[in-house]
Amino acid sequence: MKQYAVYRHIRGRALIFGLPVAFFALQLLAVIGSLMAVIFSFDLVLLFGAMVANGILYGLLLKWAQRPEMLRVGNVFPDMISNKKITIHETYDEPS
């Protein structure tokens, strides 16, 4: 009798060809755009250039999917975290 392994990573993110869905959509748009460019202006150099460009884009997207910290531009946390109580009544002159 054939035995099946239990799939335990049900909460993992969905991957298509090793890419998250958003990256796969970007790759698909690039492939469709390059196909349209090749079809409407057929050139052998453009065909090979589109293949190389799509391959490079796929490699970059795979690398970014494995290491998402490479995409972060700004700081995630503030420079300073303080437990000091914030008070509204600083210094003001009371009428006498």
Backbone as JSON Lines, residues from 0, in Angstrom:
{"i":0,"aa":"M","n":[0.83,-1.17,0.0],"ca":[0.0,0.0,0.0],"c":[0.88,1.24,0.0]}
{"i":1,"aa":"K","n":[0.5,2.22,-0.81],"ca":[1.3,3.43,-0.95],"c":[1.07,4.36,0.24]}
{"i":2,"aa":"Q","n":[2.16,4.95,0.76],"ca":[2.06,5.87,1.89],"c":[2.32,7.29,1.41]}
{"i":3,"aa":"Y","n":[1.6,8.23,1.97],"ca":[1.74,9.64,1.62],"c":[2.25,10.41,2.81]}
{"i":4,"aa":"A","n":[3.15,11.36,2.56],"ca":[3.66,12.22,3.63],"c":[2.62,13.28,3.97]}
{"i":5,"aa":"V","n":[2.57,13.63,5.25],"ca":[1.62,14.64,5.69],"c":[2.18,16.02,5.36]}
{"i":6,"aa":"Y","n":[1.34,16.85,4.74],"ca":[1.76,18.21,4.39],"c":[1.52,19.1,5.6]}
{"i":7,"aa":"R","n":[2.61,19.53,6.25],"ca":[2.5,20.3,7.49],"c":[2.7,21.8,7.3]}
{"i":8,"aa":"H","n":[3.13,22.22,6.15],"ca":[3.42,23.64,5.92],"c":[2.22,24.32,5.25]}
{"i":9,"aa":"I","n":[1.06,24.15,5.83],"ca":[-0.16,24.67,5.22],"c":[-0.2,26.19,5.29]}
{"i":10,"aa":"R","n":[0.46,26.78,6.26],"ca":[0.45,28.24,6.4],"c":[1.59,28.91,5.65]}
{"i":11,"aa":"G","n":[2.37,28.17,4.94],"ca":[3.45,28.76,4.15],"c":[2.9,29.55,2.98]}
{"i":12,"aa":"R","n":[3.71,30.47,2.47],"ca":[3.21,31.3,1.37],"c":[3.21,30.51,0.06]}
{"i":13,"aa":"A","n":[2.31,30.9,-0.82],"ca":[2.17,30.21,-2.1],"c":[3.34,30.59,-3.02]}
{"i":14,"aa":"L","n":[3.91,29.61,-3.69],"ca":[5.03,29.83,-4.61],"c":[4.68,29.25,-5.97]}
{"i":15,"aa":"I","n":[5.03,29.98,-7.01],"ca":[4.88,29.51,-8.38],"c":[6.26,29.62,-9.02]}
{"i":16,"aa":"F","n":[6.81,28.51,-9.44],"ca":[8.18,28.44,-9.97],"c":[9.18,29.03,-8.98]}
{"i":17,"aa":"G","n":[8.95,28.85,-7.69],"ca":[9.85,29.34,-6.67],"c":[9.69,30.81,-6.33]}
{"i":18,"aa":"L","n":[8.72,31.48,-6.95],"ca":[8.5,32.91,-6.71],"c":[7.18,33.13,-5.98]}
{"i":19,"aa":"P","n":[7.12,34.13,-5.09],"ca":[5.82,34.51,-4.54],"c":[4.9,35.0,-5.66]}
{"i":20,"aa":"V","n":[3.62,35.07,-5.38],"ca":[2.65,35.38,-6.43],"c":[2.9,36.75,-7.04]}
{"i":21,"aa":"A","n":[3.25,37.75,-6.24],"ca":[3.49,39.1,-6.78],"c":[4.72,39.11,-7.7]}
{"i":22,"aa":"F","n":[5.78,38.42,-7.31],"ca":[6.98,38.36,-8.16],"c":[6.7,37.57,-9.43]}
{"i":23,"aa":"F","n":[5.9,36.5,-9.32],"ca":[5.55,35.73,-10.51],"c":[4.73,36.58,-11.48]}
{"i":24,"aa":"A","n":[3.84,37.41,-10.96],"ca":[3.05,38.29,-11.83],"c":[3.96,39.29,-12.54]}
{"i":25,"aa":"L","n":[4.94,39.82,-11.83],"ca":[5.91,40.73,-12.46],"c":[6.7,40.02,-13.55]}
{"i":26,"aa":"Q","n":[7.13,38.8,-13.28],"ca":[7.87,38.03,-14.28],"c":[6.98,37.74,-15.5]}
{"i":27,"aa":"L","n":[5.74,37.41,-15.26],"ca":[4.82,37.12,-16.36],"c":[4.57,38.36,-17.22]}
{"i":28,"aa":"L","n":[4.44,39.52,-16.58],"ca":[4.29,40.76,-17.35],"c":[5.53,41.04,-18.2]}
{"i":29,"aa":"A","n":[6.7,40.79,-17.65],"ca":[7.93,41.0,-18.41],"c":[8.01,40.04,-19.61]}
{"i":30,"aa":"V","n":[7.61,38.8,-19.42],"ca":[7.63,37.82,-20.52],"c":[6.62,38.22,-21.6]}
{"i":31,"aa":"I","n":[5.42,38.62,-21.19],"ca":[4.42,39.03,-22.18],"c":[4.86,40.28,-22.93]}
{"i":32,"aa":"G","n":[5.45,41.23,-22.22],"ca":[5.96,42.44,-22.89],"c":[7.07,42.13,-23.87]}
{"i":33,"aa":"S","n":[7.99,41.25,-23.49],"ca":[9.07,40.91,-24.42],"c":[8.54,40.11,-25.61]}
{"i":34,"aa":"L","n":[7.53,39.27,-25.4],"ca":[6.92,38.55,-26.53],"c":[6.25,39.51,-27.5]}
{"i":35,"aa":"M","n":[5.56,40.51,-26.96],"ca":[4.94,41.5,-27.84],"c":[5.99,42.28,-28.61]}
{"i":36,"aa":"A","n":[7.09,42.62,-27.96],"ca":[8.15,43.36,-28.65],"c":[8.76,42.51,-29.76]}
{"i":37,"aa":"V","n":[8.96,41.23,-29.5],"ca":[9.54,40.35,-30.52],"c":[8.57,40.14,-31.67]}
{"i":38,"aa":"I","n":[7.29,39.98,-31.38],"ca":[6.31,39.73,-32.43],"c":[6.15,40.95,-33.34]}
{"i":39,"aa":"F","n":[6.04,42.13,-32.75],"ca":[5.76,43.31,-33.55],"c":[6.98,43.9,-34.25]}
{"i":40,"aa":"S","n":[8.17,43.63,-33.75],"ca":[9.38,44.08,-34.47],"c":[10.37,42.92,-34.43]}
{"i":41,"aa":"F","n":[10.16,41.97,-35.3],"ca":[10.96,40.74,-35.25],"c":[12.4,41.04,-35.59]}
{"i":42,"aa":"D","n":[13.25,40.75,-34.65],"ca":[14.69,40.93,-34.82],"c":[15.37,39.83,-33.99]}
{"i":43,"aa":"L","n":[16.34,39.19,-34.58],"ca":[17.01,38.09,-33.89],"c":[17.75,38.56,-32.65]}
{"i":44,"aa":"V","n":[18.35,39.74,-32.73],"ca":[19.07,40.3,-31.58],"c":[18.08,40.61,-30.45]}
{"i":45,"aa":"L","n":[16.91,41.14,-30.81],"ca":[15.89,41.43,-29.81],"c":[15.38,40.15,-29.17]}
{"i":46,"aa":"L","n":[15.26,39.09,-29.93],"ca":[14.81,37.81,-29.39],"c":[15.78,37.29,-28.34]}
{"i":47,"aa":"F","n":[17.06,37.28,-28.65],"ca":[18.06,36.8,-27.69],"c":[18.2,37.75,-26.51]}
{"i":48,"aa":"G","n":[18.09,39.05,-26.76],"ca":[18.15,40.03,-25.67],"c":[17.0,39.89,-24.7]}
{"i":49,"aa":"A","n":[15.81,39.62,-25.23],"ca":[14.64,39.43,-24.37],"c":[14.79,38.15,-23.54]}
{"i":50,"aa":"M","n":[15.32,37.11,-24.14],"ca":[15.54,35.87,-23.39],"c":[16.53,36.08,-22.26]}
{"i":51,"aa":"V","n":[17.61,36.79,-22.54],"ca":[18.63,37.05,-21.51],"c":[18.05,37.96,-20.42]}
{"i":52,"aa":"A","n":[17.33,39.0,-20.81],"ca":[16.75,39.93,-19.84],"c":[15.75,39.22,-18.94]}
{"i":53,"aa":"N","n":[14.91,38.37,-19.51],"ca":[13.94,37.62,-18.69],"c":[14.64,36.63,-17.77]}
{"i":54,"aa":"G","n":[15.71,36.03,-18.22],"ca":[16.48,35.12,-17.36],"c":[17.13,35.86,-16.2]}
{"i":55,"aa":"I","n":[17.68,37.04,-16.48],"ca":[18.28,37.85,-15.41],"c":[17.22,38.3,-14.41]}
{"i":56,"aa":"L","n":[16.07,38.74,-14.92],"ca":[14.98,39.16,-14.03],"c":[14.51,38.0,-13.16]}
{"i":57,"aa":"Y","n":[14.4,36.8,-13.73],"ca":[13.99,35.64,-12.96],"c":[15.0,35.32,-11.86]}
{"i":58,"aa":"G","n":[16.28,35.4,-12.19],"ca":[17.32,35.16,-11.19],"c":[17.28,36.19,-10.05]}
{"i":59,"aa":"L","n":[17.09,37.47,-10.41],"ca":[16.99,38.51,-9.38],"c":[15.77,38.31,-8.49]}
{"i":60,"aa":"L","n":[14.64,37.97,-9.1],"ca":[13.44,37.76,-8.31],"c":[13.57,36.55,-7.39]}
{"i":61,"aa":"L","n":[14.25,35.51,-7.84],"ca":[14.49,34.36,-6.97],"c":[15.37,34.74,-5.79]}
{"i":62,"aa":"K","n":[16.4,35.54,-6.05],"ca":[17.3,35.98,-4.97],"c":[16.55,36.86,-3.98]}
{"i":63,"aa":"W","n":[15.69,37.78,-4.49],"ca":[14.92,38.65,-3.6],"c":[13.88,37.86,-2.82]}
{"i":64,"aa":"A","n":[13.35,36.79,-3.39],"ca":[12.37,35.97,-2.68],"c":[13.03,35.2,-1.54]}
{"i":65,"aa":"Q","n":[14.28,34.81,-1.72],"ca":[14.99,34.07,-0.68],"c":[15.5,35.0,0.42]}
{"i":66,"aa":"R","n":[15.86,36.24,0.05],"ca":[16.4,37.2,1.02],"c":[15.63,38.51,0.9]}
{"i":67,"aa":"P","n":[14.45,38.63,1.52],"ca":[13.63,39.83,1.36],"c":[14.22,41.07,2.03]}
{"i":68,"aa":"E","n":[15.2,40.91,2.9],"ca":[15.8,42.08,3.54],"c":[16.59,42.94,2.56]}
{"i":69,"aa":"M","n":[16.89,42.4,1.38],"ca":[17.6,43.18,0.37],"c":[16.73,44.28,-0.22]}
{"i":70,"aa":"L","n":[15.41,44.14,-0.1],"ca":[14.49,45.13,-0.68],"c":[14.18,46.28,0.27]}
{"i":71,"aa":"R","n":[14.52,46.16,1.54],"ca":[14.19,47.2,2.51],"c":[15.05,48.43,2.24]}
{"i":72,"aa":"V","n":[14.4,49.57,2.16],"ca":[15.13,50.82,1.88],"c":[15.29,51.64,3.14]}
{"i":73,"aa":"G","n":[14.23,51.83,3.89],"ca":[14.26,52.67,5.08],"c":[14.47,51.84,6.34]}
{"i":74,"aa":"N","n":[14.53,52.55,7.47],"ca":[14.65,51.88,8.75],"c":[13.3,51.33,9.17]}
{"i":75,"aa":"V","n":[13.32,50.16,9.78],"ca":[12.08,49.56,10.24],"c":[11.7,50.14,11.6]}
{"i":76,"aa":"F","n":[12.68,50.3,12.46],"ca":[12.44,50.79,13.8],"c":[12.94,52.22,13.92]}
{"i":77,"aa":"P","n":[12.41,52.98,14.89],"ca":[12.92,54.34,15.1],"c":[14.33,54.31,15.67]}
{"i":78,"aa":"D","n":[15.01,55.46,15.59],"ca":[16.38,55.52,16.08],"c":[16.45,55.35,17.6]}
{"i":79,"aa":"M","n":[15.47,55.88,18.32],"ca":[15.5,55.82,19.77],"c":[14.14,55.38,20.3]}
{"i":80,"aa":"I","n":[14.16,54.47,21.25],"ca":[12.95,54.03,21.91],"c":[13.07,54.44,23.38]}
{"i":81,"aa":"S","n":[12.04,55.11,23.9],"ca":[12.1,55.61,25.26],"c":[10.84,55.23,26.02]}
{"i":82,"aa":"N","n":[11.01,54.99,27.31],"ca":[9.88,54.71,28.19],"c":[9.46,55.95,28.97]}
{"i":83,"aa":"K","n":[10.01,57.08,28.62],"ca":[9.72,58.32,29.34],"c":[8.24,58.69,29.16]}
{"i":84,"aa":"K","n":[7.62,59.08,30.27],"ca":[6.21,59.45,30.22],"c":[6.06,60.82,29.56]}
{"i":85,"aa":"I","n":[5.16,60.91,28.61],"ca":[4.94,62.17,27.9],"c":[3.9,62.97,28.67]}
{"i":86,"aa":"T","n":[4.28,64.2,29.02],"ca":[3.36,65.06,29.76],"c":[2.96,66.23,28.87]}
{"i":87,"aa":"I","n":[1.71,66.67,29.04],"ca":[1.2,67.77,28.23],"c":[1.56,69.11,28.84]}
{"i":88,"aa":"H","n":[1.46,69.23,30.17],"ca":[1.72,70.51,30.84],"c":[3.21,70.71,31.04]}
{"i":89,"aa":"E","n":[3.85,71.29,30.06],"ca":[5.29,71.54,30.15],"c":[5.51,72.8,31.0]}
{"i":90,"aa":"T","n":[5.84,73.88,30.4],"ca":[6.04,75.13,31.14],"c":[5.18,76.2,30.51]}
{"i":91,"aa":"Y","n":[4.32,76.77,31.3],"ca":[3.54,77.89,30.84],"c":[3.26,78.8,32.04]}
{"i":92,"aa":"D","n":[3.03,80.04,31.76],"ca":[2.79,81.0,32.83],"c":[1.34,80.95,33.25]}
{"i":93,"aa":"E","n":[1.13,80.77,34.56],"ca":[-0.24,80.8,35.08],"c":[-0.62,82.24,35.4]}
{"i":94,"aa":"P","n":[-1.85,82.59,35.15],"ca":[-2.27,83.96,35.51],"c":[-2.28,84.13,37.03]}
{"i":95,"aa":"S","n":[-1.82,85.29,37.49],"ca":[-1.79,85.5,38.94],"c":[-2.88,86.42,39.43]}
